[in-house]
Short mmCIF file of C-alpha atoms and ligand atoms in Angstrom, two decimals:
data_model
loop_
_atom_site.label_atom_id
_atom_site.label_comp_id
_atom_site.label_asym_id
_atom_site.label_seq_id
_atom_site.Cartn_x
_atom_site.Cartn_y
_atom_site.Cartn_z
CA MET A 1 -3.28 -64.98 -39.61
CA ASN A 2 -3.25 -62.61 -36.67
CA THR A 3 -3.14 -64.50 -33.22
CA GLN A 4 -2.91 -60.89 -31.47
CA LEU A 5 -6.09 -59.75 -29.87
CA HIS A 6 -8.52 -59.17 -32.82
CA ASN A 7 -9.64 -55.72 -33.12
CA ARG A 8 -13.34 -55.66 -32.75
CA THR A 9 -15.93 -52.89 -32.94
CA PRO A 10 -16.34 -51.59 -29.56
CA LEU A 11 -19.60 -52.92 -28.10
CA ALA A 12 -22.05 -50.29 -26.84
CA PRO A 13 -23.94 -51.00 -23.25
CA ASP A 14 -27.45 -50.75 -24.93
CA THR A 15 -26.56 -53.90 -27.03
CA VAL A 16 -27.13 -56.04 -23.77
CA PRO A 17 -29.69 -58.61 -24.61
CA GLY A 18 -32.59 -58.02 -22.97
CA ILE A 19 -34.37 -61.42 -22.87
CA PHE A 20 -33.85 -64.89 -21.49
CA TRP A 21 -32.52 -67.29 -23.69
CA CYS A 22 -33.13 -70.46 -21.26
CA SER A 23 -34.07 -70.95 -17.67
CA ASP A 24 -31.14 -73.55 -16.99
CA LEU A 25 -27.77 -74.06 -18.51
CA ILE A 26 -27.25 -77.94 -18.32
CA SER A 27 -26.05 -78.38 -21.48
CA THR A 28 -24.94 -76.19 -24.53
CA ARG A 29 -27.71 -77.54 -26.16
CA ASP A 30 -30.08 -75.47 -23.77
CA LEU A 31 -28.49 -72.09 -25.35
CA GLY A 32 -28.51 -73.11 -28.87
CA PRO A 33 -26.86 -71.03 -31.68
CA GLU A 34 -28.95 -67.82 -30.71
CA GLY A 35 -28.15 -68.20 -26.86
CA VAL A 36 -24.37 -69.02 -27.51
CA HIS A 37 -24.21 -65.87 -29.41
CA ALA A 38 -25.92 -63.87 -26.77
CA VAL A 39 -23.43 -65.29 -24.11
CA LEU A 40 -20.40 -64.40 -26.00
CA HIS A 41 -21.43 -60.99 -26.93
CA LEU A 42 -22.37 -60.09 -23.37
CA ALA A 43 -19.18 -61.42 -21.92
CA GLU A 44 -17.14 -59.38 -24.50
CA LEU A 45 -19.15 -56.34 -23.14
CA MET A 46 -18.81 -57.32 -19.62
CA LYS A 47 -15.13 -57.86 -19.97
CA ALA A 48 -14.52 -54.30 -21.67
CA ARG A 49 -16.80 -52.55 -19.11
CA PRO A 50 -17.07 -54.23 -15.82
CA SER A 51 -18.24 -51.25 -13.83
CA VAL A 52 -21.33 -50.76 -15.90
CA PHE A 53 -22.41 -54.32 -14.34
CA GLN A 54 -21.29 -53.90 -10.87
CA ARG A 55 -24.92 -53.75 -9.64
CA ALA A 56 -26.59 -55.54 -11.93
CA LEU A 57 -27.41 -58.84 -9.70
CA ALA A 58 -27.57 -56.72 -6.46
CA GLY A 59 -29.68 -58.83 -3.90
CA LYS A 60 -29.22 -62.16 -5.68
CA GLN A 61 -27.79 -65.42 -4.07
CA MET A 62 -25.97 -67.92 -5.66
CA VAL A 63 -25.21 -71.43 -4.09
CA MET A 64 -22.57 -73.97 -5.50
CA PHE A 65 -22.47 -77.68 -4.40
CA PHE A 66 -19.32 -79.33 -5.85
CA GLU A 67 -18.79 -83.18 -5.65
CA LYS A 68 -15.40 -82.80 -7.14
CA PRO A 69 -12.46 -80.70 -6.55
CA SER A 70 -12.01 -76.96 -8.55
CA LEU A 71 -9.84 -73.96 -8.79
CA ARG A 72 -10.89 -72.21 -11.73
CA THR A 73 -14.81 -72.75 -11.76
CA ARG A 74 -15.21 -72.07 -8.13
CA ILE A 75 -13.21 -68.97 -7.84
CA THR A 76 -14.62 -67.38 -11.22
CA PHE A 77 -18.15 -68.04 -10.24
CA GLU A 78 -17.73 -66.78 -6.72
CA SER A 79 -15.69 -63.82 -7.88
CA GLY A 80 -18.15 -63.26 -10.97
CA MET A 81 -21.24 -63.34 -8.76
CA ILE A 82 -19.80 -60.70 -6.11
CA SER A 83 -18.62 -58.57 -9.07
CA LEU A 84 -22.18 -58.25 -10.44
CA GLY A 85 -23.24 -57.27 -6.62
CA GLY A 86 -24.71 -60.31 -5.78
CA SER A 87 -23.52 -63.26 -3.08
CA ALA A 88 -22.17 -66.43 -3.27
CA MET A 89 -22.21 -69.48 -0.99
CA PHE A 90 -20.07 -72.78 -1.57
CA VAL A 91 -20.95 -76.20 -0.55
CA ASP A 92 -18.11 -78.76 -0.52
CA GLN A 93 -20.07 -82.11 -1.30
CA SER A 94 -16.59 -83.96 -1.97
CA ARG A 95 -17.21 -86.50 0.79
CA SER A 96 -20.65 -87.70 -0.03
CA LYS A 97 -22.69 -87.14 -3.25
CA LEU A 98 -25.27 -84.28 -3.42
CA ASP A 99 -28.21 -86.45 -2.92
CA ALA A 100 -26.65 -89.08 -0.27
CA ARG A 101 -28.30 -87.56 2.78
CA GLU A 102 -31.71 -86.36 1.43
CA LYS A 103 -33.48 -87.05 -1.78
CA LEU A 104 -32.67 -84.33 -4.57
CA SER A 105 -36.39 -83.23 -5.01
CA ASP A 106 -36.48 -82.39 -1.33
CA ILE A 107 -33.01 -80.52 -1.65
CA ALA A 108 -34.21 -78.82 -4.55
CA GLN A 109 -37.54 -77.61 -3.30
CA ASN A 110 -35.66 -76.09 -0.04
CA LEU A 111 -33.14 -74.50 -2.24
CA GLU A 112 -35.69 -72.50 -4.38
CA ARG A 113 -37.29 -71.07 -1.17
CA TRP A 114 -34.01 -69.13 -0.29
CA ILE A 115 -31.84 -69.02 -3.45
CA ASP A 116 -31.80 -67.11 -7.03
CA VAL A 117 -29.33 -69.68 -9.05
CA ILE A 118 -27.88 -73.11 -8.15
CA VAL A 119 -24.66 -74.10 -9.64
CA LEU A 120 -23.48 -77.71 -9.59
CA ARG A 121 -20.68 -79.61 -9.99
CA THR A 122 -21.43 -83.47 -10.20
CA PHE A 123 -20.16 -87.09 -11.02
CA ALA A 124 -23.60 -87.80 -12.68
CA HIS A 125 -24.94 -85.28 -15.42
CA GLU A 126 -28.59 -86.72 -14.21
CA THR A 127 -27.73 -85.07 -10.73
CA ILE A 128 -27.94 -81.84 -12.53
CA GLU A 129 -30.96 -82.75 -14.77
CA GLY A 130 -32.82 -83.54 -11.70
CA MET A 131 -32.01 -80.46 -9.62
CA ALA A 132 -33.15 -78.60 -12.65
CA ARG A 133 -36.31 -80.36 -12.98
CA HIS A 134 -37.34 -80.16 -9.14
CA ALA A 135 -36.10 -76.56 -8.60
CA SER A 136 -37.72 -73.64 -10.10
CA VAL A 137 -35.02 -71.23 -9.86
CA PRO A 138 -32.09 -71.56 -12.74
CA VAL A 139 -29.24 -74.33 -12.65
CA ILE A 140 -26.10 -74.21 -14.05
CA ASN A 141 -23.71 -77.22 -14.93
CA ALA A 142 -20.49 -76.40 -13.63
CA LEU A 143 -18.96 -79.79 -15.04
CA SER A 144 -20.85 -83.13 -15.02
CA ASP A 145 -19.46 -86.54 -16.51
CA LEU A 146 -21.05 -85.41 -19.74
CA GLU A 147 -20.61 -81.50 -20.23
CA HIS A 148 -18.65 -78.64 -19.23
CA PRO A 149 -20.44 -75.91 -20.87
CA CYS A 150 -19.07 -72.93 -19.34
CA GLN A 151 -15.77 -74.05 -20.09
CA ALA A 152 -16.27 -74.25 -23.95
CA LEU A 153 -17.99 -70.91 -23.84
CA ALA A 154 -14.81 -69.28 -22.58
CA ASP A 155 -12.58 -71.16 -25.09
CA TYR A 156 -14.74 -69.82 -27.99
CA LEU A 157 -14.44 -66.22 -26.51
CA THR A 158 -10.54 -66.66 -26.46
CA LEU A 159 -10.80 -67.94 -30.21
CA GLN A 160 -12.86 -65.20 -31.23
CA GLU A 161 -10.62 -62.65 -29.27
CA ARG A 162 -7.45 -63.95 -31.31
CA PHE A 163 -9.17 -64.57 -34.54
CA GLY A 164 -12.13 -62.76 -35.02
CA ASP A 165 -14.39 -64.70 -37.41
CA LEU A 166 -14.88 -68.10 -35.91
CA LYS A 167 -16.26 -69.51 -39.24
CA LYS A 168 -12.81 -69.25 -40.92
CA ILE A 169 -10.97 -71.20 -38.02
CA THR A 170 -10.46 -74.88 -37.21
CA LEU A 171 -9.96 -76.29 -33.56
CA ALA A 172 -8.15 -79.58 -33.34
CA TYR A 173 -8.98 -81.66 -30.24
CA VAL A 174 -7.04 -84.54 -29.34
CA GLY A 175 -7.41 -86.80 -26.52
CA ASP A 176 -10.38 -88.34 -24.51
CA GLY A 177 -13.80 -87.76 -25.89
CA ASN A 178 -15.10 -86.70 -22.67
CA ASN A 179 -17.11 -83.74 -21.08
CA VAL A 180 -14.51 -80.84 -22.54
CA ALA A 181 -14.65 -82.69 -25.95
CA HIS A 182 -18.53 -82.73 -26.10
CA SER A 183 -18.88 -79.13 -24.81
CA LEU A 184 -16.46 -77.82 -27.48
CA LEU A 185 -18.02 -79.98 -30.04
CA LEU A 186 -21.63 -78.60 -29.36
CA THR A 187 -20.52 -74.73 -28.99
CA CYS A 188 -18.48 -75.15 -32.06
CA ALA A 189 -21.76 -76.53 -33.70
CA CYS A 190 -23.79 -73.58 -32.47
CA LEU A 191 -21.20 -71.09 -33.77
CA GLY A 192 -20.83 -72.42 -37.39
CA SER A 193 -17.29 -72.93 -36.75
CA SER A 194 -14.82 -75.86 -37.63
CA ILE A 195 -13.69 -78.91 -35.34
CA ARG A 196 -11.51 -81.67 -35.65
CA ILE A 197 -11.75 -84.37 -33.06
CA ALA A 198 -9.21 -87.08 -32.59
CA THR A 199 -9.47 -89.79 -30.21
CA PRO A 200 -8.38 -93.50 -29.75
CA LYS A 201 -11.00 -96.13 -30.80
CA GLY A 202 -13.26 -96.79 -27.93
CA TYR A 203 -12.86 -93.19 -26.59
CA GLY A 204 -14.62 -91.24 -28.86
CA CYS A 205 -17.52 -88.71 -28.24
CA ASN A 206 -20.94 -89.61 -26.81
CA PRO A 207 -23.41 -90.66 -29.92
CA GLN A 208 -26.25 -88.53 -28.63
CA ILE A 209 -23.84 -85.54 -28.42
CA VAL A 210 -22.60 -86.08 -31.90
CA ALA A 211 -25.99 -86.59 -33.16
CA ASP A 212 -27.23 -83.43 -31.66
CA ALA A 213 -24.35 -81.54 -32.73
CA ARG A 214 -24.71 -82.59 -36.19
CA LYS A 215 -28.23 -81.40 -36.30
CA LEU A 216 -27.06 -77.94 -35.08
CA ALA A 217 -24.17 -78.06 -37.94
CA LYS A 218 -26.82 -78.21 -40.34
CA GLN A 219 -28.53 -75.16 -39.38
CA THR A 220 -25.27 -72.97 -38.78
CA GLY A 221 -22.94 -74.59 -41.43
CA ALA A 222 -20.43 -75.86 -38.66
CA ARG A 223 -17.89 -78.52 -39.87
CA LEU A 224 -17.59 -81.42 -37.64
CA GLU A 225 -15.00 -84.24 -38.28
CA PHE A 226 -14.03 -87.26 -36.06
CA LEU A 227 -10.96 -89.10 -36.58
CA THR A 228 -8.37 -91.26 -34.69
CA ASP A 229 -5.13 -89.78 -36.19
CA PRO A 230 -3.86 -86.88 -34.23
CA GLY A 231 -1.60 -85.78 -37.06
CA ALA A 232 -4.44 -85.69 -39.41
CA ALA A 233 -6.67 -83.77 -36.78
CA VAL A 234 -4.07 -80.99 -36.36
CA ALA A 235 -2.72 -80.60 -39.87
CA GLY A 236 -2.98 -76.73 -40.70
CA ALA A 237 -5.36 -76.33 -37.67
CA ASP A 238 -5.51 -72.86 -36.01
CA ALA A 239 -5.56 -74.30 -32.45
CA ILE A 240 -4.89 -77.64 -30.77
CA TYR A 241 -6.75 -78.26 -27.68
CA THR A 242 -6.17 -81.20 -25.06
CA ASP A 243 -7.67 -82.26 -21.94
CA ALA A 244 -6.76 -85.12 -19.11
CA TRP A 245 -6.40 -88.51 -20.28
CA ALA A 246 -8.31 -89.93 -17.09
CA SER A 247 -11.09 -87.15 -15.99
CA MET A 248 -11.97 -86.86 -12.29
CA GLY A 249 -13.65 -89.73 -11.15
CA GLN A 250 -11.70 -92.23 -13.82
CA GLU A 251 -8.36 -92.17 -11.70
CA HIS A 252 -8.50 -96.11 -11.21
CA GLU A 253 -8.34 -95.91 -14.98
CA ALA A 254 -5.08 -93.74 -15.22
CA LYS A 255 -2.50 -96.22 -15.84
CA GLN A 256 -4.36 -98.10 -18.59
CA ARG A 257 -5.45 -94.72 -20.23
CA ALA A 258 -1.76 -93.47 -20.41
CA ALA A 259 -0.69 -96.47 -22.56
CA ILE A 260 -3.52 -96.02 -24.94
CA PHE A 261 -3.51 -92.14 -25.23
CA GLU A 262 0.48 -91.81 -25.73
CA PRO A 263 0.02 -91.11 -29.32
CA TYR A 264 -2.37 -88.27 -28.41
CA ARG A 265 0.23 -86.24 -26.40
CA VAL A 266 0.70 -82.64 -27.48
CA ASN A 267 4.25 -82.09 -27.82
CA LYS A 268 6.44 -79.76 -30.15
CA GLN A 269 6.18 -82.05 -33.09
CA LEU A 270 2.56 -82.25 -32.99
CA MET A 271 2.12 -78.54 -32.63
CA ALA A 272 4.51 -78.24 -35.78
CA GLU A 273 2.06 -79.83 -37.86
CA ALA A 274 -0.65 -77.33 -37.24
CA ALA A 275 -0.47 -73.90 -38.70
CA PRO A 276 2.41 -71.72 -37.56
CA HIS A 277 0.23 -69.44 -35.78
CA ALA A 278 -1.65 -72.27 -33.92
CA LEU A 279 -2.70 -71.93 -30.30
CA PHE A 280 -2.27 -74.34 -27.67
CA MET A 281 -5.35 -74.70 -25.33
CA HIS A 282 -6.32 -76.68 -22.45
CA CYS A 283 -9.07 -76.24 -20.11
CA LEU A 284 -6.70 -76.88 -17.04
CA PRO A 285 -5.78 -78.55 -14.80
CA ALA A 286 -3.14 -79.92 -16.93
CA HIS A 287 -1.14 -82.96 -16.38
CA ARG A 288 2.35 -82.14 -17.62
CA GLY A 289 4.28 -84.77 -19.23
CA GLU A 290 1.34 -86.59 -19.93
CA GLU A 291 -1.31 -85.13 -22.30
CA VAL A 292 0.94 -82.04 -22.66
CA THR A 293 4.72 -81.35 -22.59
CA ASP A 294 6.04 -78.27 -20.54
CA GLU A 295 7.54 -76.70 -23.63
CA VAL A 296 3.86 -76.52 -25.39
CA MET A 297 2.37 -75.39 -22.16
CA ASP A 298 4.77 -72.83 -21.50
CA CYS A 299 5.02 -71.58 -25.29
CA GLU A 300 4.35 -68.17 -26.45
CA ASN A 301 1.14 -69.46 -28.16
CA SER A 302 -0.24 -71.01 -25.14
CA ALA A 303 -3.51 -69.52 -24.46
CA ILE A 304 -4.13 -71.42 -21.42
CA PHE A 305 -4.45 -68.38 -18.98
CA ASP A 306 -6.67 -66.48 -21.22
CA GLN A 307 -8.90 -69.19 -21.39
CA ALA A 308 -8.84 -69.31 -17.60
CA GLU A 309 -9.61 -65.60 -17.35
CA ASN A 310 -12.51 -65.65 -19.86
CA ARG A 311 -14.10 -68.19 -17.56
CA LEU A 312 -14.98 -65.15 -15.46
CA HIS A 313 -16.31 -63.07 -18.00
CA VAL A 314 -18.37 -66.04 -19.48
CA GLN A 315 -19.87 -67.01 -16.36
CA LYS A 316 -20.75 -63.48 -15.38
CA SER A 317 -22.78 -63.16 -18.96
CA ILE A 318 -24.52 -66.53 -17.96
CA LEU A 319 -25.64 -65.43 -14.70
CA TYR A 320 -26.88 -61.95 -16.07
CA LEU A 321 -28.95 -63.83 -18.87
CA LEU A 322 -30.47 -66.70 -16.34
CA LEU A 323 -31.23 -63.99 -13.48
CA GLY A 324 -32.30 -61.22 -15.68
CA GLY A 325 -30.00 -58.87 -14.34
CA ALA A 326 -30.70 -55.07 -14.37
CA VAL A 327 -28.00 -52.61 -15.83
CA ARG A 328 -28.05 -48.90 -15.14
CA LEU A 329 -26.84 -47.65 -18.45
CA PRO A 330 -24.35 -44.65 -17.96
CA ALA A 331 -24.42 -41.65 -20.17
CA ARG A 332 -23.02 -42.24 -23.62
CA SER A 333 -19.81 -40.71 -23.09
CA ALA A 334 -19.22 -42.62 -19.82
CA HIS A 335 -16.38 -45.09 -19.63
CA ALA A 336 -16.06 -47.93 -17.61
N1 LIG B 1 -11.32 -75.89 -16.09
C1 LIG B 1 -11.83 -76.29 -15.11
O1 LIG B 1 -13.09 -76.36 -14.86
O2 LIG B 1 -10.96 -76.04 -13.85
P1 LIG B 1 -11.35 -76.36 -12.18
O3 LIG B 1 -11.61 -77.86 -12.18
O4 LIG B 1 -10.07 -75.86 -11.41
O5 LIG B 1 -12.49 -75.59 -11.89
N1 LIG B 2 -12.35 -83.55 -18.21
C1 LIG B 2 -11.64 -83.05 -16.93
C2 LIG B 2 -12.20 -81.68 -17.25
C3 LIG B 2 -11.55 -80.75 -15.92
C4 LIG B 2 -11.75 -79.22 -16.02
C5 LIG B 2 -12.48 -83.67 -15.79
O1 LIG B 2 -13.78 -83.92 -15.99
O2 LIG B 2 -11.89 -83.96 -14.86
#
């Protein structure tokens, strides 16, 4: 299979989806199959012709509250919003939880008076749900303990660029059944693709997420498999994905987890069991020498920086769809 950028029909600006798909993005489930397709379609268009959208969110303001550290998510949301003509503010909540000083509903009812969109990275998924319940403006999940929807959308955009038809490929995820695994699973289910998730016993995916993914898969024809054997998961796969063995907030479990997850390390031997063209994928930050070796991180088929780049395009697409951005269409002959 061709792992170079797949040749797809160029998109025309007048194919921009013109309706809202949901009012918040807390879970991939909020988008559903139609919404996931819309985000990816618009992200492709924004990536190909960024100048068309440079005033699309002019005058709109985004605020971000992060309880955990971030490189990619913070920079791509800020840069994405600014490149759409809007503005971005960042509030560092790493020293105290968002609702420690004031009731969440009071914060929400302040923010909605000033701000057009709220982006949250929190420990508890419920904090993001609570903000969305109380604020009348869109709320976006920039990572919680349960999901990382923006990450998985960028990852599937990366797979689509490399392989074209997502229904023909299999992604193998090996490691912890965590927030990233959950969002990959739900995104795969929305897109009718195929995923195999291998986790140690006791570290599998959340049962409610699995049940919801299975329901979506019934609609789309997606194939979802859950295993414990990393070798069986990666056999013949088109891409191998892993993530930290101990996520942010689980640092105190790192030593105990390292012993359990050792057989799930992605190294040259495990990569060799996948298809010869198989990509290596990771949301980053990676813990080199733990869940992945240096030689795999830095190999020719590593797609890690394409994934990071696509965070920008996917989040611009999400901001646009949630905020109902305006696009001034150029003459048909104009180029971005
Ligand atoms: N992948 C990701 O979300 O990276 P950051 O934690 O740096 O934002
Ligand atoms: N599972 C990781 C993802 C980091 C982007 C974490 O939650 O820390």
